[in-house]
Amino acid sequence: TDQAGFWDLTRPMLLRAAAMSFIFVPVSIIALSDLPFSQRGNATGLFNLTRELGGSLGTAWMGFLVERGTLLHASYLREAITPENLIVQEQLGAIQATLAQQTWTSQLVAETVFGLRVRLQALILSFNHGFALTAALFLVSLLLVAVLRRPQGGEGPAGGAH
């Protein structure tokens, strides 16, 4: 919501950062352990390149989802904003009363503030939808872990896998 504070956002990020440290080493071992030791150096570089590229594409995809979703949710929210809507009248009146002492165009400013509130709610709905979709894709990808082969162990020391 728009009431989220600093720690509401920071706690999940700290948990995610801690969990990521437990993911990269096992995934690297699974991806590289079946390769001969002589190929692991090049394979590690390619593996890291694809991992970074995947992160960049994921960030771009989320940005696209948020941008498109904000426009979509804002259009849905604006459909309910009519002069006859009592909630809209009440909100505009409250904003005008708050701003009456501060500006001589309190009605125009109130409409602008109300429009910003609608955009904020559309942005929040868009982020929520994007994160829900990402979580669903993550849960589906967990099913793919079941089909991974166990590493057989290649030639040479295992230290070259990371």
Coordinates of N, CA and C in Angstrom, one line a residue:
T1 N 0.8 -1.2 0.0 CA 0.0 0.0 0.0 C 0.9 1.2 0.0
D2 N 0.2 2.4 -0.1 CA 1.0 3.6 0.0 C 1.4 4.0 1.4
Q3 N 1.0 3.1 2.4 CA 1.4 3.3 3.8 C 2.6 2.6 4.2
A4 N 3.3 1.8 3.2 CA 4.4 1.0 3.6 C 5.6 1.9 4.0
G5 N 6.3 1.5 5.1 CA 7.4 2.3 5.6 C 8.7 1.7 5.1
F6 N 9.8 2.3 5.6 CA 11.1 1.8 5.3 C 11.4 0.4 5.6
W7 N 11.0 0.0 6.8 CA 11.3 -1.4 7.3 C 10.4 -2.4 6.6
D8 N 9.2 -2.0 6.1 CA 8.3 -2.9 5.4 C 9.0 -3.3 4.1
L9 N 9.8 -2.4 3.5 CA 10.5 -2.7 2.3 C 11.9 -3.3 2.5
T10 N 12.5 -2.9 3.6 CA 13.9 -3.4 3.8 C 13.9 -4.8 4.3
R11 N 13.1 -5.2 5.2 CA 13.1 -6.6 5.7 C 13.0 -7.7 4.6
P12 N 12.1 -7.6 3.7 CA 12.1 -8.6 2.6 C 13.3 -8.5 1.7
M13 N 13.9 -7.4 1.5 CA 15.1 -7.3 0.7 C 16.3 -7.9 1.4
L14 N 16.4 -7.8 2.8 CA 17.4 -8.5 3.5 C 17.3 -10.0 3.5
L15 N 16.0 -10.4 3.6 CA 15.8 -11.9 3.5 C 16.1 -12.4 2.1
R16 N 15.8 -11.6 1.1 CA 16.1 -12.1 -0.3 C 17.6 -12.1 -0.5
A17 N 18.3 -11.1 0.0 CA 19.8 -11.1 -0.1 C 20.4 -12.3 0.6
A18 N 19.9 -12.6 1.8 CA 20.5 -13.8 2.5 C 20.2 -15.1 1.7
A19 N 19.0 -15.2 1.2 CA 18.6 -16.4 0.5 C 19.4 -16.6 -0.8
M20 N 19.7 -15.5 -1.5 CA 20.4 -15.6 -2.7 C 21.8 -16.2 -2.5
S21 N 22.4 -16.0 -1.3 CA 23.7 -16.6 -1.1 C 23.7 -18.1 -1.0
F22 N 22.5 -18.6 -0.7 CA 22.4 -20.1 -0.7 C 22.0 -20.7 -2.0
I23 N 21.7 -19.8 -3.0 CA 21.3 -20.3 -4.3 C 22.4 -20.4 -5.3
F24 N 23.3 -19.4 -5.4 CA 24.3 -19.3 -6.5 C 25.3 -20.5 -6.5
V25 N 25.8 -20.9 -5.4 CA 26.8 -21.9 -5.3 C 26.2 -23.3 -5.8
P26 N 25.1 -23.7 -5.2 CA 24.5 -25.0 -5.7 C 24.1 -25.0 -7.2
V27 N 23.6 -23.9 -7.7 CA 23.2 -23.8 -9.1 C 24.5 -23.8 -9.9
S28 N 25.6 -23.2 -9.5 CA 26.8 -23.2 -10.3 C 27.4 -24.6 -10.3
I29 N 27.3 -25.3 -9.2 CA 27.8 -26.7 -9.1 C 27.0 -27.6 -10.0
I30 N 25.7 -27.5 -10.0 CA 24.8 -28.3 -10.8 C 25.1 -28.0 -12.3
A31 N 25.3 -26.8 -12.7 CA 25.5 -26.4 -14.1 C 26.9 -26.8 -14.6
L32 N 27.9 -26.8 -13.7 CA 29.3 -27.0 -14.2 C 30.0 -28.3 -13.8
S33 N 29.4 -29.1 -13.0 CA 30.1 -30.2 -12.4 C 30.3 -31.3 -13.4
D34 N 29.5 -31.5 -14.4 CA 29.6 -32.6 -15.4 C 30.6 -32.2 -16.5
L35 N 31.1 -31.0 -16.5 CA 32.1 -30.6 -17.5 C 33.5 -31.1 -17.2
P36 N 34.3 -31.4 -18.1 CA 35.7 -31.6 -17.9 C 36.4 -30.4 -17.3
F37 N 37.4 -30.6 -16.4 CA 38.0 -29.5 -15.7 C 38.6 -28.5 -16.7
S38 N 39.1 -28.9 -17.9 CA 39.7 -28.0 -18.8 C 38.6 -27.0 -19.4
Q39 N 37.3 -27.4 -19.4 CA 36.3 -26.5 -20.0 C 35.6 -25.6 -18.9
R40 N 35.8 -25.9 -17.6 CA 35.1 -25.2 -16.6 C 35.4 -23.7 -16.6
G41 N 36.5 -23.2 -16.9 CA 36.8 -21.8 -16.9 C 36.0 -21.0 -17.9
N42 N 35.9 -21.5 -19.1 CA 35.1 -20.9 -20.1 C 33.6 -21.0 -19.8
A43 N 33.2 -22.2 -19.3 CA 31.8 -22.4 -18.9 C 31.4 -21.5 -17.8
T44 N 32.3 -21.3 -16.8 CA 31.9 -20.4 -15.7 C 31.7 -19.0 -16.2
G45 N 32.5 -18.5 -17.1 CA 32.3 -17.2 -17.7 C 31.0 -17.1 -18.5
L46 N 30.7 -18.1 -19.3 CA 29.4 -18.2 -20.0 C 28.2 -18.2 -19.0
F47 N 28.4 -19.1 -18.0 CA 27.3 -19.2 -17.0 C 27.0 -17.9 -16.3
N48 N 28.1 -17.2 -15.9 CA 27.9 -15.9 -15.2 C 27.3 -14.8 -16.2
L49 N 27.7 -14.9 -17.5 CA 27.2 -14.0 -18.5 C 25.7 -14.2 -18.6
T50 N 25.3 -15.4 -18.8 CA 23.8 -15.7 -18.9 C 23.0 -15.3 -17.7
R51 N 23.6 -15.5 -16.5 CA 23.0 -15.2 -15.3 C 22.8 -13.7 -15.2
E52 N 23.8 -12.9 -15.5 CA 23.7 -11.4 -15.5 C 22.7 -10.9 -16.6
L53 N 22.8 -11.5 -17.7 CA 21.8 -11.2 -18.8 C 20.4 -11.5 -18.4
G54 N 20.2 -12.6 -17.8 CA 18.9 -13.0 -17.3 C 18.3 -12.0 -16.3
G55 N 19.2 -11.5 -15.4 CA 18.8 -10.5 -14.4 C 18.4 -9.2 -15.1
S56 N 19.2 -8.8 -16.1 CA 18.9 -7.6 -16.8 C 17.6 -7.7 -17.6
L57 N 17.4 -8.8 -18.2 CA 16.1 -9.0 -18.9 C 14.9 -9.0 -17.9
G58 N 15.1 -9.6 -16.8 CA 14.1 -9.7 -15.8 C 13.7 -8.3 -15.3
T59 N 14.7 -7.5 -15.1 CA 14.5 -6.1 -14.6 C 13.8 -5.3 -15.7
A60 N 14.1 -5.5 -16.9 CA 13.5 -4.8 -18.0 C 12.0 -5.3 -18.2
W61 N 11.8 -6.6 -18.0 CA 10.5 -7.1 -18.1 C 9.6 -6.6 -17.0
M62 N 10.1 -6.5 -15.7 CA 9.3 -5.9 -14.6 C 9.0 -4.5 -14.9
G63 N 10.0 -3.7 -15.4 CA 9.7 -2.3 -15.7 C 8.6 -2.2 -16.7
F64 N 8.6 -3.0 -17.7 CA 7.5 -3.0 -18.7 C 6.2 -3.4 -18.1
L65 N 6.2 -4.4 -17.2 CA 4.9 -4.7 -16.5 C 4.4 -3.6 -15.7
V66 N 5.3 -2.9 -15.0 CA 4.8 -1.8 -14.1 C 4.3 -0.7 -15.0
E67 N 5.1 -0.3 -16.0 CA 4.6 0.8 -16.9 C 3.3 0.5 -17.5
R68 N 3.1 -0.6 -18.1 CA 1.9 -1.0 -18.8 C 0.8 -1.2 -17.8
G69 N 1.1 -1.8 -16.7 CA 0.1 -2.0 -15.6 C -0.4 -0.7 -15.0
T70 N 0.5 0.3 -14.9 CA 0.1 1.5 -14.3 C -1.0 2.2 -15.2
L71 N -0.7 2.2 -16.5 CA -1.7 2.8 -17.4 C -3.0 2.1 -17.4
L72 N -2.9 0.7 -17.4 CA -4.1 -0.1 -17.4 C -5.0 0.1 -16.1
H73 N -4.3 0.1 -14.9 CA -5.0 0.2 -13.7 C -5.5 1.7 -13.5
A74 N -4.8 2.6 -14.0 CA -5.3 4.0 -13.9 C -6.5 4.2 -14.7
S75 N -6.6 3.6 -15.9 CA -7.8 3.7 -16.7 C -9.0 3.1 -16.1
Y76 N -8.7 1.9 -15.4 CA -9.8 1.3 -14.7 C -10.3 2.1 -13.5
L77 N -9.4 2.7 -12.8 CA -9.7 3.5 -11.6 C -10.5 4.8 -12.1
R78 N -10.0 5.4 -13.2 CA -10.7 6.6 -13.6 C -12.1 6.4 -14.1
E79 N -12.4 5.1 -14.5 CA -13.8 4.8 -14.9 C -14.8 5.1 -13.8
A80 N -14.4 4.9 -12.5 CA -15.3 5.1 -11.4 C -15.3 6.6 -10.9
I81 N -14.5 7.4 -11.5 CA -14.4 8.8 -11.0 C -15.4 9.6 -11.9
T82 N -16.5 9.9 -11.3 CA -17.5 10.7 -12.0 C -18.0 11.8 -11.0
P83 N -18.5 12.9 -11.5 CA -19.0 14.0 -10.6 C -20.1 13.5 -9.7
E84 N -20.9 12.5 -10.1 CA -22.0 12.0 -9.3 C -21.6 11.1 -8.2
N85 N -20.3 10.6 -8.2 CA -19.8 9.6 -7.2 C -19.6 10.3 -5.9
L86 N -20.3 9.9 -4.9 CA -20.3 10.5 -3.6 C -18.9 10.4 -2.9
I87 N -18.2 9.4 -3.1 CA -16.9 9.2 -2.6 C -15.9 10.2 -3.2
V88 N -16.1 10.4 -4.5 CA -15.2 11.4 -5.2 C -15.5 12.8 -4.7
Q89 N -16.8 13.1 -4.5 CA -17.2 14.4 -4.0 C -16.6 14.7 -2.6
E90 N -16.7 13.6 -1.8 CA -16.2 13.7 -0.4 C -14.7 13.9 -0.4
Q91 N -14.0 13.2 -1.2 CA -12.5 13.3 -1.2 C -12.1 14.6 -1.7
L92 N -12.7 15.1 -2.8 CA -12.4 16.4 -3.4 C -12.7 17.5 -2.4
G93 N -13.8 17.4 -1.7 CA -14.2 18.4 -0.6 C -13.1 18.4 0.5
A94 N -12.7 17.2 0.9 CA -11.7 17.2 2.0 C -10.4 17.8 1.5
I95 N -10.0 17.5 0.3 CA -8.7 18.1 -0.2 C -8.8 19.6 -0.3
Q96 N -10.0 20.1 -0.8 CA -10.2 21.5 -1.0 C -10.2 22.2 0.4
A97 N -10.8 21.6 1.4 CA -10.8 22.2 2.7 C -9.4 22.3 3.3
T98 N -8.6 21.3 3.0 CA -7.3 21.3 3.5 C -6.4 22.4 2.8
L99 N -6.7 22.6 1.5 CA -5.9 23.5 0.7 C -6.5 24.9 0.7
A100 N -7.7 25.2 1.2 CA -8.3 26.4 1.1 C -7.5 27.6 1.6
Q101 N -6.8 27.4 2.7 CA -6.0 28.4 3.3 C -4.6 28.6 2.5
Q102 N -4.2 27.7 1.7 CA -2.9 27.7 1.1 C -2.9 28.2 -0.3
T103 N -4.0 28.2 -1.0 CA -4.0 28.6 -2.4 C -5.4 29.2 -2.8
W104 N -5.4 30.0 -3.7 CA -6.7 30.6 -4.2 C -7.3 29.8 -5.2
T105 N -6.6 28.7 -5.8 CA -7.2 27.8 -6.8 C -7.4 26.4 -6.1
S106 N -8.0 26.4 -5.0 CA -8.1 25.1 -4.2 C -8.9 24.0 -5.0
Q107 N -9.8 24.4 -5.8 CA -10.5 23.4 -6.6 C -9.6 22.7 -7.6
L108 N -8.9 23.5 -8.4 CA -8.0 23.0 -9.4 C -6.8 22.2 -8.7
V109 N -6.3 22.7 -7.6 CA -5.3 21.9 -6.9 C -5.8 20.6 -6.4
A110 N -7.0 20.7 -5.9 CA -7.7 19.5 -5.3 C -7.8 18.4 -6.4
E111 N -8.2 18.8 -7.6 CA -8.4 17.8 -8.7 C -7.0 17.3 -9.1
T112 N -6.0 18.1 -9.0 CA -4.6 17.6 -9.3 C -4.2 16.6 -8.3
V113 N -4.4 16.9 -7.0 CA -4.0 16.0 -5.9 C -4.7 14.7 -6.0
F114 N -6.0 14.8 -6.3 CA -6.8 13.6 -6.5 C -6.3 12.8 -7.6
G115 N -6.0 13.4 -8.7 CA -5.4 12.7 -9.9 C -4.1 12.0 -9.5
L116 N -3.3 12.6 -8.7 CA -2.0 12.0 -8.2 C -2.3 10.8 -7.4
R117 N -3.3 10.9 -6.5 CA -3.7 9.8 -5.7 C -4.1 8.6 -6.6
V118 N -4.8 8.9 -7.6 CA -5.3 7.8 -8.5 C -4.0 7.2 -9.2
R119 N -3.1 8.0 -9.6 CA -1.9 7.4 -10.3 C -1.1 6.6 -9.3
L120 N -1.0 7.1 -8.0 CA -0.3 6.3 -7.0 C -0.9 5.0 -6.8
Q121 N -2.2 4.9 -6.7 CA -2.9 3.7 -6.5 C -2.7 2.7 -7.7
A122 N -2.7 3.3 -8.9 CA -2.5 2.5 -10.1 C -1.1 1.9 -10.1
L123 N -0.1 2.7 -9.6 CA 1.3 2.2 -9.6 C 1.4 1.1 -8.5
I124 N 0.7 1.3 -7.4 CA 0.8 0.2 -6.4 C 0.1 -1.1 -6.9
L125 N -1.0 -0.9 -7.5 CA -1.7 -2.1 -8.1 C -0.8 -2.8 -9.1
S126 N -0.1 -2.0 -9.9 CA 0.8 -2.5 -10.9 C 2.0 -3.3 -10.3
F127 N 2.6 -2.7 -9.3 CA 3.7 -3.4 -8.6 C 3.2 -4.7 -8.0
N128 N 2.0 -4.6 -7.3 CA 1.5 -5.9 -6.7 C 1.3 -6.9 -7.8
H129 N 0.7 -6.6 -8.9 CA 0.5 -7.5 -10.0 C 1.8 -8.1 -10.5
G130 N 2.8 -7.2 -10.7 CA 4.1 -7.7 -11.2 C 4.8 -8.6 -10.3
F131 N 4.7 -8.3 -9.0 CA 5.4 -9.2 -8.0 C 4.6 -10.5 -7.9
A132 N 3.3 -10.5 -8.0 CA 2.5 -11.7 -7.9 C 2.8 -12.6 -9.1
L133 N 2.9 -12.0 -10.3 CA 3.3 -12.8 -11.5 C 4.7 -13.3 -11.4
T134 N 5.6 -12.6 -10.9 CA 7.0 -13.1 -10.7 C 7.0 -14.2 -9.7
A135 N 6.3 -14.1 -8.6 CA 6.2 -15.2 -7.6 C 5.6 -16.4 -8.2
A136 N 4.6 -16.3 -9.0 CA 4.0 -17.5 -9.7 C 5.0 -18.1 -10.6
L137 N 5.7 -17.3 -11.4 CA 6.7 -17.9 -12.3 C 7.8 -18.6 -11.5
F138 N 8.2 -18.0 -10.4 CA 9.2 -18.7 -9.5 C 8.7 -20.0 -9.0
L139 N 7.5 -20.1 -8.6 CA 6.9 -21.3 -8.0 C 6.9 -22.4 -9.1
V140 N 6.5 -22.0 -10.3 CA 6.5 -22.9 -11.5 C 7.9 -23.4 -11.8
S141 N 8.8 -22.5 -11.7 CA 10.2 -22.9 -12.0 C 10.8 -23.8 -10.9
L142 N 10.2 -23.8 -9.7 CA 10.7 -24.8 -8.7 C 10.4 -26.2 -9.1
L143 N 9.3 -26.4 -9.9 CA 9.0 -27.7 -10.4 C 10.1 -28.3 -11.3
L144 N 10.8 -27.4 -12.0 CA 11.9 -27.8 -12.9 C 13.1 -28.3 -12.1
V145 N 13.2 -28.0 -10.9 CA 14.3 -28.5 -10.1 C 14.2 -30.0 -9.9
A146 N 13.0 -30.5 -9.9 CA 12.8 -31.9 -9.8 C 13.4 -32.7 -10.9
V147 N 13.5 -32.1 -12.1 CA 14.0 -32.8 -13.3 C 15.5 -32.7 -13.5
L148 N 16.1 -31.9 -12.7 CA 17.6 -31.7 -12.8 C 18.3 -33.0 -12.4
R149 N 19.3 -33.3 -13.2 CA 20.2 -34.5 -12.9 C 21.1 -34.2 -11.8
R150 N 21.4 -35.2 -11.0 CA 22.4 -35.0 -9.9 C 23.8 -34.9 -10.6
P151 N 24.7 -34.1 -10.1 CA 26.0 -34.0 -10.7 C 26.8 -35.3 -10.6
Q152 N 27.4 -35.7 -11.6 CA 28.2 -36.9 -11.6 C 29.7 -36.6 -11.2
G153 N 30.1 -35.4 -11.3 CA 31.4 -35.1 -10.9 C 32.4 -35.3 -12.1
G154 N 33.0 -34.2 -12.5 CA 33.9 -34.3 -13.7 C 35.3 -34.6 -13.2
E155 N 36.2 -34.6 -14.2 CA 37.6 -34.8 -13.8 C 38.2 -33.6 -13.1
G156 N 39.1 -33.9 -12.3 CA 39.9 -32.8 -11.6 C 39.2 -32.3 -10.4
P157 N 39.8 -31.3 -9.7 CA 39.3 -30.8 -8.5 C 37.9 -30.1 -8.7
A158 N 37.1 -30.1 -7.7 CA 35.8 -29.5 -7.7 C 35.9 -28.0 -7.6
G159 N 37.0 -27.4 -7.2 CA 37.1 -26.0 -7.0 C 37.0 -25.2 -8.2
G160 N 37.1 -25.7 -9.4 CA 37.0 -25.0 -10.6 C 35.6 -24.7 -11.0
A161 N 34.6 -25.2 -10.3 CA 33.2 -25.1 -10.6 C 32.6 -23.7 -10.2
H162 N 33.3 -23.1 -9.3 CA 32.7 -21.8 -8.8 C 33.6 -20.6 -9.1

